[in-house]
PDB file of C-alpha atoms and ligand atoms in Angstrom:
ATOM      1  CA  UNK A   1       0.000   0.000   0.000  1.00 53.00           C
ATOM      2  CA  UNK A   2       1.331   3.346  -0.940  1.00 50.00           C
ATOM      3  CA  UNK A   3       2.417   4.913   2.535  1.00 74.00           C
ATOM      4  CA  UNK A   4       1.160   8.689   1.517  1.00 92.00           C
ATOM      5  CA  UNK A   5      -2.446   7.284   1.659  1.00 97.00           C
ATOM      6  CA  UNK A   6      -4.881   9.703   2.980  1.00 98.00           C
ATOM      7  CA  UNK A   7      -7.956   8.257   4.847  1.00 98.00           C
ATOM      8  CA  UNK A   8     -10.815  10.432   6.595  1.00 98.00           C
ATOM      9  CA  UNK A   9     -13.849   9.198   9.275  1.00 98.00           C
ATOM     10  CA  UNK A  10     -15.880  11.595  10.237  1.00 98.00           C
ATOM     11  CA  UNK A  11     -19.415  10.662  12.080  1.00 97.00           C
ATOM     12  CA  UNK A  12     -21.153  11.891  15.163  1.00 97.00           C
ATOM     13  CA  UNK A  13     -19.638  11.579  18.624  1.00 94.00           C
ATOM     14  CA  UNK A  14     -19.124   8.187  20.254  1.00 95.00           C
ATOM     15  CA  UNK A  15     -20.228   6.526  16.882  1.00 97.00           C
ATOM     16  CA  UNK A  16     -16.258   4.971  17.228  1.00 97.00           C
ATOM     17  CA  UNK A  17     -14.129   6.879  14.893  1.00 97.00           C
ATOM     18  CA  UNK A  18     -11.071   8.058  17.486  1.00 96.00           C
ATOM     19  CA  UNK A  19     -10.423   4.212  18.533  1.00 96.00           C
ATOM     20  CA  UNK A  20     -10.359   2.931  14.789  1.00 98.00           C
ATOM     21  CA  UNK A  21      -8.335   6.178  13.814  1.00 98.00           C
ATOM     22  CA  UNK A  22      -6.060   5.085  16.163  1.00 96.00           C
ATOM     23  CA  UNK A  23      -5.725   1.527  15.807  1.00 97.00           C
ATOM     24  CA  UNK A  24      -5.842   1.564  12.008  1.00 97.00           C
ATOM     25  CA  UNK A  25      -3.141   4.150  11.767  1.00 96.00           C
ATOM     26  CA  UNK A  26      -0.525   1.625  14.379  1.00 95.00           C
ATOM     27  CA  UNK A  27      -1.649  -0.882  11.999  1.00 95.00           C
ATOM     28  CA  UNK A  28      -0.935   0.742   8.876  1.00 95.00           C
ATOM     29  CA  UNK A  29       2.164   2.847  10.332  1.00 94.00           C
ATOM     30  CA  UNK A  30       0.703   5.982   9.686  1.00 96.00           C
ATOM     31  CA  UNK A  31       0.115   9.376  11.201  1.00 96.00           C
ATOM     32  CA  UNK A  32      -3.230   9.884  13.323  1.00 97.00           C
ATOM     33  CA  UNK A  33      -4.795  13.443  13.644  1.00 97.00           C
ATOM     34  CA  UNK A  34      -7.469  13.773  16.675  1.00 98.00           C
ATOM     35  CA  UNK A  35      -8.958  16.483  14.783  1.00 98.00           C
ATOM     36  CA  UNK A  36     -11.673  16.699  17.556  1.00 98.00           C
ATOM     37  CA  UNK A  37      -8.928  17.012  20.053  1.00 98.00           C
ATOM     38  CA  UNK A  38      -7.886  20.523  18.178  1.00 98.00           C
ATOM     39  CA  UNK A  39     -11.169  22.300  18.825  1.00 98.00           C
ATOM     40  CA  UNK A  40     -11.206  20.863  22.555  1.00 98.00           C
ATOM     41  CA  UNK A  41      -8.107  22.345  22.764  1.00 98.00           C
ATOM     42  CA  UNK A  42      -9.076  26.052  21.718  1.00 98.00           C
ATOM     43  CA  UNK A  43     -12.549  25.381  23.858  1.00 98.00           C
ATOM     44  CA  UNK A  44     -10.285  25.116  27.006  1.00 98.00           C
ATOM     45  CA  UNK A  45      -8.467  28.085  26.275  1.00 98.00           C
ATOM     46  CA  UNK A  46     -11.237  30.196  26.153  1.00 98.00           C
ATOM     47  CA  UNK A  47     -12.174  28.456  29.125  1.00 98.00           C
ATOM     48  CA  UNK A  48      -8.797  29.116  30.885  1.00 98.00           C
ATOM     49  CA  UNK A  49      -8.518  32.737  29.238  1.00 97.00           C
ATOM     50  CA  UNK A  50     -12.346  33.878  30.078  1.00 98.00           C
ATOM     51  CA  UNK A  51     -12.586  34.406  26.419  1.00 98.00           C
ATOM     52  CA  UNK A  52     -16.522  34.093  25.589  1.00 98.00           C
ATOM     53  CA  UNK A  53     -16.969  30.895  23.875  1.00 98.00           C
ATOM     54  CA  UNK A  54     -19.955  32.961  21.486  1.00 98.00           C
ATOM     55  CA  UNK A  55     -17.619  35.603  20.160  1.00 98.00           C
ATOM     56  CA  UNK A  56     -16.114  33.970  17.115  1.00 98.00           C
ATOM     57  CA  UNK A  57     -13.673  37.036  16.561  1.00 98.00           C
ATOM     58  CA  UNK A  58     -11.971  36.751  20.000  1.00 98.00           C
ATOM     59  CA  UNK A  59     -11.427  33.311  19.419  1.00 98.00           C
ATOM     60  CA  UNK A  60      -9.877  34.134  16.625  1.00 98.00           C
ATOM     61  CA  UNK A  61      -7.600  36.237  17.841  1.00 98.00           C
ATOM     62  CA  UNK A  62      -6.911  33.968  20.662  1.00 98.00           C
ATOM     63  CA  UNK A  63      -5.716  31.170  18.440  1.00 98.00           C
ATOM     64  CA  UNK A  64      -3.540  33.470  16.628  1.00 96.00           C
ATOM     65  CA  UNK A  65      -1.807  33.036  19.694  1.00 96.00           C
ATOM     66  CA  UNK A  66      -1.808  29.501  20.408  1.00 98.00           C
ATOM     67  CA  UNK A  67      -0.009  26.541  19.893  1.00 98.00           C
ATOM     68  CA  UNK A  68      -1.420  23.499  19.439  1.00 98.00           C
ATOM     69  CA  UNK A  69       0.259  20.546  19.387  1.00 97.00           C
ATOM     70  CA  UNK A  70      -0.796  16.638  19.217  1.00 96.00           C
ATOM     71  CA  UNK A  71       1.491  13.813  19.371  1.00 94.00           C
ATOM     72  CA  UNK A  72       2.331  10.100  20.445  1.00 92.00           C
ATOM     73  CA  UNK A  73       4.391   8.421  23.143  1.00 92.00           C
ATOM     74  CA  UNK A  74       5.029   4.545  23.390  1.00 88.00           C
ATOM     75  CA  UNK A  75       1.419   4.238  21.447  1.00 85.00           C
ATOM     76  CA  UNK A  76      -0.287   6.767  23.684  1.00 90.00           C
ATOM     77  CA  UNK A  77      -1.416   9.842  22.083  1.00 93.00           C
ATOM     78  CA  UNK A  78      -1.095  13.511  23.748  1.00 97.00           C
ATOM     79  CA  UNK A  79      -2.112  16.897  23.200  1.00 98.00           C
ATOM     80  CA  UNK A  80      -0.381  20.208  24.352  1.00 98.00           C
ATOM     81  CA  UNK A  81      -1.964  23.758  24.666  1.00 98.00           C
ATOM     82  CA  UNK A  82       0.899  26.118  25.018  1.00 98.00           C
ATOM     83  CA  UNK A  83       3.244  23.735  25.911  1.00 98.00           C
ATOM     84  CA  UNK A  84       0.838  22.265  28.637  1.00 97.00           C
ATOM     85  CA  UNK A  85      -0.339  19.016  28.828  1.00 98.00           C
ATOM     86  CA  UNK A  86      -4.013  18.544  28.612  1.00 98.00           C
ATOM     87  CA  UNK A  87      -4.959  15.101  27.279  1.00 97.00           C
ATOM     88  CA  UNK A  88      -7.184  14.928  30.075  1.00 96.00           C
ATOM     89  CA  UNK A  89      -8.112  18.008  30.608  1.00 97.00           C
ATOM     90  CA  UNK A  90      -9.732  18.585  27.080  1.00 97.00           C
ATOM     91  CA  UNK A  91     -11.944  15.048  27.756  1.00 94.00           C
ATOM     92  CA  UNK A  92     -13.667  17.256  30.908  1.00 94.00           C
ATOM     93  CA  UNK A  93     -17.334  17.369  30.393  1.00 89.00           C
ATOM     94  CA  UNK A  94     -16.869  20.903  30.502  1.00 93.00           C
ATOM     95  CA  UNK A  95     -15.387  21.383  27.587  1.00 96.00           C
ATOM     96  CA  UNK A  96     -17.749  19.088  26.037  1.00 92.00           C
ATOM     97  CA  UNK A  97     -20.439  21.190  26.766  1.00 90.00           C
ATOM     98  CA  UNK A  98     -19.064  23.929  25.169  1.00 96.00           C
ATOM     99  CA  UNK A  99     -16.896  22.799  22.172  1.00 96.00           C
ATOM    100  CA  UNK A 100     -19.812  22.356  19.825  1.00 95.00           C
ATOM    101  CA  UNK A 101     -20.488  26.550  20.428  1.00 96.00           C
ATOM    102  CA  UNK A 102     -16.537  27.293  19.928  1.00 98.00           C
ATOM    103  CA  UNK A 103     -16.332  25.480  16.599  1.00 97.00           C
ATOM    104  CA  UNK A 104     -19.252  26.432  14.985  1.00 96.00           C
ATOM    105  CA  UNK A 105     -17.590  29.676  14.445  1.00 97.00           C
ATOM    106  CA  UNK A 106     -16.023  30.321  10.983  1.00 97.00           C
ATOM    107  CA  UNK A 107     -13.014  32.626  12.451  1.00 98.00           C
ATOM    108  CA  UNK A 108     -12.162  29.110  14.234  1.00 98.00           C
ATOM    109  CA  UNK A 109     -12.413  26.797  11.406  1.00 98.00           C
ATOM    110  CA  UNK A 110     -10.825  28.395   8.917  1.00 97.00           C
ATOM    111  CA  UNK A 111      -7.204  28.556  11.366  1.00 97.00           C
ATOM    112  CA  UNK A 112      -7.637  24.399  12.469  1.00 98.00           C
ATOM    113  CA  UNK A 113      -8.749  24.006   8.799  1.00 98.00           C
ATOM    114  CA  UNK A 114      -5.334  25.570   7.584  1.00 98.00           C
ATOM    115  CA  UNK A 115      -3.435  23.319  10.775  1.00 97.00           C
ATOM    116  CA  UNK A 116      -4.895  20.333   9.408  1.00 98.00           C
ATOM    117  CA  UNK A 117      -4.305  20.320   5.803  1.00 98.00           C
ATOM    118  CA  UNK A 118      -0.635  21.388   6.729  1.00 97.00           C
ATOM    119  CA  UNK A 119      -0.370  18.184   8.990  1.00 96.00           C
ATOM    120  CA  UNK A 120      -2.095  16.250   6.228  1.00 97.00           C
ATOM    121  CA  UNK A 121      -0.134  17.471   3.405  1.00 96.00           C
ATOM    122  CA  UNK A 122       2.642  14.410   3.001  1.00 95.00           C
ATOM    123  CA  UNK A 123       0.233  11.878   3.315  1.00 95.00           C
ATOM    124  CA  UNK A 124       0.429   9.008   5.507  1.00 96.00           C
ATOM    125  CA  UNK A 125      -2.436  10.202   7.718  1.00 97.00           C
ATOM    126  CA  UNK A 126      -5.731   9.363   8.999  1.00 98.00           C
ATOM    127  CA  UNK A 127      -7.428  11.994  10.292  1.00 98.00           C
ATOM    128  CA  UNK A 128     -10.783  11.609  12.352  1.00 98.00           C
ATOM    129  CA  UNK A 129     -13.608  14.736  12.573  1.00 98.00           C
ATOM    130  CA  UNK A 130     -16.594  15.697  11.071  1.00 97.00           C
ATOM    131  CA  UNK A 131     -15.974  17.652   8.005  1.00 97.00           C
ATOM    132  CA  UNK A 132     -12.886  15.944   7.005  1.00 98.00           C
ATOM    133  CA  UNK A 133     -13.851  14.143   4.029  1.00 98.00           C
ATOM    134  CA  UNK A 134     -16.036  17.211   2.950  1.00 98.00           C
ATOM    135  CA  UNK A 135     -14.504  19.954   3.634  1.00 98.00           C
ATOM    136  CA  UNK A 136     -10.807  19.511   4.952  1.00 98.00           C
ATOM    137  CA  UNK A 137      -9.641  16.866   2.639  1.00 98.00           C
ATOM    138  CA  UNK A 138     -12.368  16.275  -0.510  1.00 98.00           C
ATOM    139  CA  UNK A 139      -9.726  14.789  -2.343  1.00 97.00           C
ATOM    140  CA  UNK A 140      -8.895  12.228   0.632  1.00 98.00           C
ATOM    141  CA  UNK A 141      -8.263   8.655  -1.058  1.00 97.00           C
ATOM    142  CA  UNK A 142     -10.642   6.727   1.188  1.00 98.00           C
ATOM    143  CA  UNK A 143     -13.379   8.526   3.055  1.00 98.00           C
ATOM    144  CA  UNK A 144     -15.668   6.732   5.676  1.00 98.00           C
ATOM    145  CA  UNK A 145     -18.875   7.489   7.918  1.00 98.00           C
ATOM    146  CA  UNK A 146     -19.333   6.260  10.944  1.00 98.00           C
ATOM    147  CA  UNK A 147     -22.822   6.164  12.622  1.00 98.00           C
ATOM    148  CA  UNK A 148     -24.300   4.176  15.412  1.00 98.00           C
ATOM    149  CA  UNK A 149     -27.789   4.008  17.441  1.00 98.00           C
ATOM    150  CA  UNK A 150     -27.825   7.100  20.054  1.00 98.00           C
ATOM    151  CA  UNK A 151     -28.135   5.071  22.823  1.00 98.00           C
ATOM    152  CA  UNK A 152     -25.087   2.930  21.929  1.00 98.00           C
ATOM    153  CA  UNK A 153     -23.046   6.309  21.924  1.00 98.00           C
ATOM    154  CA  UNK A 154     -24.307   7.658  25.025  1.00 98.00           C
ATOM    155  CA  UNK A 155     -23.072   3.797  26.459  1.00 97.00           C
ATOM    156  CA  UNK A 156     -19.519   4.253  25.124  1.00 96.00           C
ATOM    157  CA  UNK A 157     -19.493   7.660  26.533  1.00 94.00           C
ATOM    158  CA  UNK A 158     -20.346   7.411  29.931  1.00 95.00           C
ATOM    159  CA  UNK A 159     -17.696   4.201  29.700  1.00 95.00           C
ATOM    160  CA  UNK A 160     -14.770   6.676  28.689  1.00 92.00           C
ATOM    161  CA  UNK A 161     -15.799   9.185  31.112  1.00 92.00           C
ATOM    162  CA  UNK A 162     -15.729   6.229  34.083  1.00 94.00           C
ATOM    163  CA  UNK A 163     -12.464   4.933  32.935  1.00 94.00           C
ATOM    164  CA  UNK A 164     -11.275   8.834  32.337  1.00 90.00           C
ATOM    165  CA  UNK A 165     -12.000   9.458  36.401  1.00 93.00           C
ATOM    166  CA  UNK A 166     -15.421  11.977  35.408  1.00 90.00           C
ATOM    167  CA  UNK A 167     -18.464  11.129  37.122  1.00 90.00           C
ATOM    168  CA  UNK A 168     -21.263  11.651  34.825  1.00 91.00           C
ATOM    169  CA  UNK A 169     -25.158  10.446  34.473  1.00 94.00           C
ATOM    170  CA  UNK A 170     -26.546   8.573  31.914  1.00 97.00           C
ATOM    171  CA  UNK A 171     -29.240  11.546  31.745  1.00 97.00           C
ATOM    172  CA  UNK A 172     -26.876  14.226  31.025  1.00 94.00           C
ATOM    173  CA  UNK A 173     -24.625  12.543  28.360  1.00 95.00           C
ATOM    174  CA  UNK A 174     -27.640  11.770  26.854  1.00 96.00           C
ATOM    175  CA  UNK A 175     -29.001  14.903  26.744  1.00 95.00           C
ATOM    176  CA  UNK A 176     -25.415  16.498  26.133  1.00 93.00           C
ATOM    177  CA  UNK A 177     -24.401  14.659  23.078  1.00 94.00           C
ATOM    178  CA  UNK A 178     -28.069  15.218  20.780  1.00 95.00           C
ATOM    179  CA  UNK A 179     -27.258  18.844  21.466  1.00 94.00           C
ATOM    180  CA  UNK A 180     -23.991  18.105  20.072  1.00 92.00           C
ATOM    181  CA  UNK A 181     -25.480  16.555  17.005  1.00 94.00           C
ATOM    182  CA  UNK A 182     -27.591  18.883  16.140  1.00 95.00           C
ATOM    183  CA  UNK A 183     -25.031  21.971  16.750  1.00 92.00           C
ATOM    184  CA  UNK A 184     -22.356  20.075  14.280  1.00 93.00           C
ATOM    185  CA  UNK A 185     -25.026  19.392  11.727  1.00 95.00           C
ATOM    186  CA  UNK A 186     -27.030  22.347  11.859  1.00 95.00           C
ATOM    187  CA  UNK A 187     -23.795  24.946  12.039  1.00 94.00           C
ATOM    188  CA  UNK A 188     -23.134  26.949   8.345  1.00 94.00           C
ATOM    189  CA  UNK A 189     -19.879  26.309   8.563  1.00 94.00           C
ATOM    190  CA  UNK A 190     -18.769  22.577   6.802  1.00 95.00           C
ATOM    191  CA  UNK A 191     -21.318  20.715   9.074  1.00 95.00           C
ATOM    192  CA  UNK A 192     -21.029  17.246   9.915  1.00 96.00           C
ATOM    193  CA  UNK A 193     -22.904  15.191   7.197  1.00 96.00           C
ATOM    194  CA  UNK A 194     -21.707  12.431   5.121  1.00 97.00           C
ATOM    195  CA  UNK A 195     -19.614  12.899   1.694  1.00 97.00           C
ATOM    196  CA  UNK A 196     -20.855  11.453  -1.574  1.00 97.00           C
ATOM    197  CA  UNK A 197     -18.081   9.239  -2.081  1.00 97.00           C
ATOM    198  CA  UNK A 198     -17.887   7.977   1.938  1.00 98.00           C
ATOM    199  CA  UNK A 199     -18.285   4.383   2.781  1.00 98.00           C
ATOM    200  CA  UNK A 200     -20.761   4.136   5.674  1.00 98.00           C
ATOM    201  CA  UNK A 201     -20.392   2.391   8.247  1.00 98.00           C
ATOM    202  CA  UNK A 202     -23.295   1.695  11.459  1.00 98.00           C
ATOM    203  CA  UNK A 203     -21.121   0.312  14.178  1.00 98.00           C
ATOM    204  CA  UNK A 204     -23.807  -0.289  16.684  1.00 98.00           C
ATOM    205  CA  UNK A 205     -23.261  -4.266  16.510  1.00 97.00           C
ATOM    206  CA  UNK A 206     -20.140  -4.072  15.486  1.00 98.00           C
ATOM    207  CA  UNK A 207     -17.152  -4.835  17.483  1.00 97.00           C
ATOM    208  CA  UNK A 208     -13.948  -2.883  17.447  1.00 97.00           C
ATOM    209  CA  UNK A 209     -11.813  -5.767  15.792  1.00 98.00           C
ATOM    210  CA  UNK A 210     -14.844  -6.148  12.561  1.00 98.00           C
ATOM    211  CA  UNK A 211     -14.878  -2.581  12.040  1.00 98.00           C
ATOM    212  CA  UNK A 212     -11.123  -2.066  11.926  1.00 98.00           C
ATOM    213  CA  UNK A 213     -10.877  -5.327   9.687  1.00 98.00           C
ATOM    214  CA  UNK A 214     -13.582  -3.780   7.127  1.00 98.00           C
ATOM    215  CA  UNK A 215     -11.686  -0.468   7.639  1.00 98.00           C
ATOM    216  CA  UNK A 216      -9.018  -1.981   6.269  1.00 98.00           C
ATOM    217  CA  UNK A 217     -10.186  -4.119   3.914  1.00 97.00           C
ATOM    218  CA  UNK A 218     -11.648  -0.946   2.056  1.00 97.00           C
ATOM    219  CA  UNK A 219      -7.877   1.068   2.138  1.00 97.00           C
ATOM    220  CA  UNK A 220      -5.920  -1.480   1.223  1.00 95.00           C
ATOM    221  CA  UNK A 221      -8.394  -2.237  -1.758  1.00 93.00           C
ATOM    222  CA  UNK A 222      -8.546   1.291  -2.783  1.00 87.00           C
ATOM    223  CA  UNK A 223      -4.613   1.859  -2.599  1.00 83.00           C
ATOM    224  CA  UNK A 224      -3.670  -1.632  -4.077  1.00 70.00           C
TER     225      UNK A 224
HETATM  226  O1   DC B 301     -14.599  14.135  18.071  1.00 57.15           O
HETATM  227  P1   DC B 301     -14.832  14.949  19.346  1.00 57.15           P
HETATM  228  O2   DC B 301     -16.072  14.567  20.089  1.00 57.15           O
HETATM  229  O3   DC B 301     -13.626  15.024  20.217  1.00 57.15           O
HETATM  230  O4   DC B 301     -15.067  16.431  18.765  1.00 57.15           O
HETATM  231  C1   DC B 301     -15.384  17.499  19.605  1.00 57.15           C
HETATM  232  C2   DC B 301     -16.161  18.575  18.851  1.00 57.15           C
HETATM  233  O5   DC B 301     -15.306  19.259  17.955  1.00 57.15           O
HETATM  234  C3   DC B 301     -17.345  18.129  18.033  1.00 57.15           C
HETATM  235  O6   DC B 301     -18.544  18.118  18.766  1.00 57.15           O
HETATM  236  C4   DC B 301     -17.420  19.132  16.929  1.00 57.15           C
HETATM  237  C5   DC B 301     -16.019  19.647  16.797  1.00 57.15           C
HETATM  238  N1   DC B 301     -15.326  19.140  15.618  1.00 57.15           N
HETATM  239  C6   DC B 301     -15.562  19.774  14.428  1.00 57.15           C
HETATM  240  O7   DC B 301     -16.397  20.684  14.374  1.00 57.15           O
HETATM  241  N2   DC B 301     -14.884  19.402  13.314  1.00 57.15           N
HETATM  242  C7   DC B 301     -13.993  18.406  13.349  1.00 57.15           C
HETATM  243  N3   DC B 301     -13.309  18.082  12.248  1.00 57.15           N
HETATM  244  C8   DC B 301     -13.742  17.722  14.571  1.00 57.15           C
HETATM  245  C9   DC B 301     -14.461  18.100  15.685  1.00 57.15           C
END
């Protein structure tokens, strides 16, 4: 397989996409961009900075001063605001709350847009999101949308949050991530929905080893 392959999931949240990003990209050797991770990073900083998450401008601004960087260590993956760790920190239901307002702004996507094609540009990359294979990377050799019943998603949620140490009900998650869907897909600004050329996958019954197998049975037969 040709190692500058380019491969973007997008898909609503908990529908699975970060943990096949992840383990298709040790599998394949290539590089994997939480692009998710990006705006939760900028959402805590205007946390941090008491920069109001509904003022796309000043977040603008903001990020014209920020660094964001994302990165892996003996297979574990880790972000950095400003030279800070916060791999945890950017999980906080907090910011979950509120990332959905910070990156519907255009004066936000258009700088992690710019980030992410630069990180993208040599190839070798899977990147996971929600406009990805629409709007970051159209030209992206294999595209693929993930979806999965809302009540499985709300299930794999409050699971990361346990094993992340955040104590949250079933109720709120719930209630949390359809305001999340309907933020990403109703926002002007490249909204989540699924390409024309995406393969789609419904994960609900899936388990992780037969989605990453039909993952990558579908790049390796597009790249030969
Ligand atoms: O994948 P995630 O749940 O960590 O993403 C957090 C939020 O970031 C998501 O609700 C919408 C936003 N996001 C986006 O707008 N575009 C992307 N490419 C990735 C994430």
């Amino acid at each position: 397989m040709s190692c500058k392959v380019v491969v973007a999931i997008d898909g609503p949240a908990g529908s699975g996409k970060s943990t096949i990003a992840r383990l298709l990209a040790q599998k394949l050797g290539l590089l994997y961009i939480d692009t998710g991770a990006m705006y939760r990073a900028a959402t805590l900083k205007a946390l941090r900075s008491g920069v109001d998450p509904t003022d796309g401008k000043a977040l603008g601004e903001m990020l014209e001063n920020t660094r964001i960087e994302l990165g892996e260590t003996n297979g574990k993956q880790w972000v950095r605001l400003d030279g800070d760790d916060v791999t945890l920190a950017i999980r906080s239901p907090e910011v979950g709350s509120l990332v959905s307002v910070v990156s519907g702004h255009p004066e936000v996507r258009s700088q992690m847009t710019r980030e992410q094609r630069r990180l993208a540009q040599s190839g070798g990359v899977v990147l996971d999101g929600r406009d990805i294979g629409t709007h970051v990377l159209p030209g992206a050799d294999v595209k693929f949308y993930f979806t999965a019943d809302l009540e499985v998603r709300v299930d794999r949620r409050l699971k990361e949050n346990h094993e992340k140490g955040f104590h949250t009900d079933r109720e709120s998650v719930k209630r949390e991530m359809i305001e999340r869907d309907r933020l990403d897909s109703a926002r002007k600004c490249a909204p989540l929905r699924v390409a024309d050329d995406a393969v789609v996958i419904d994960t609900s019954h899936l388990t992780i080893s037969e989605v990453l197998s039909l993952v990558e049975g579908y790049v390796r037969g597009r790249t030969g």
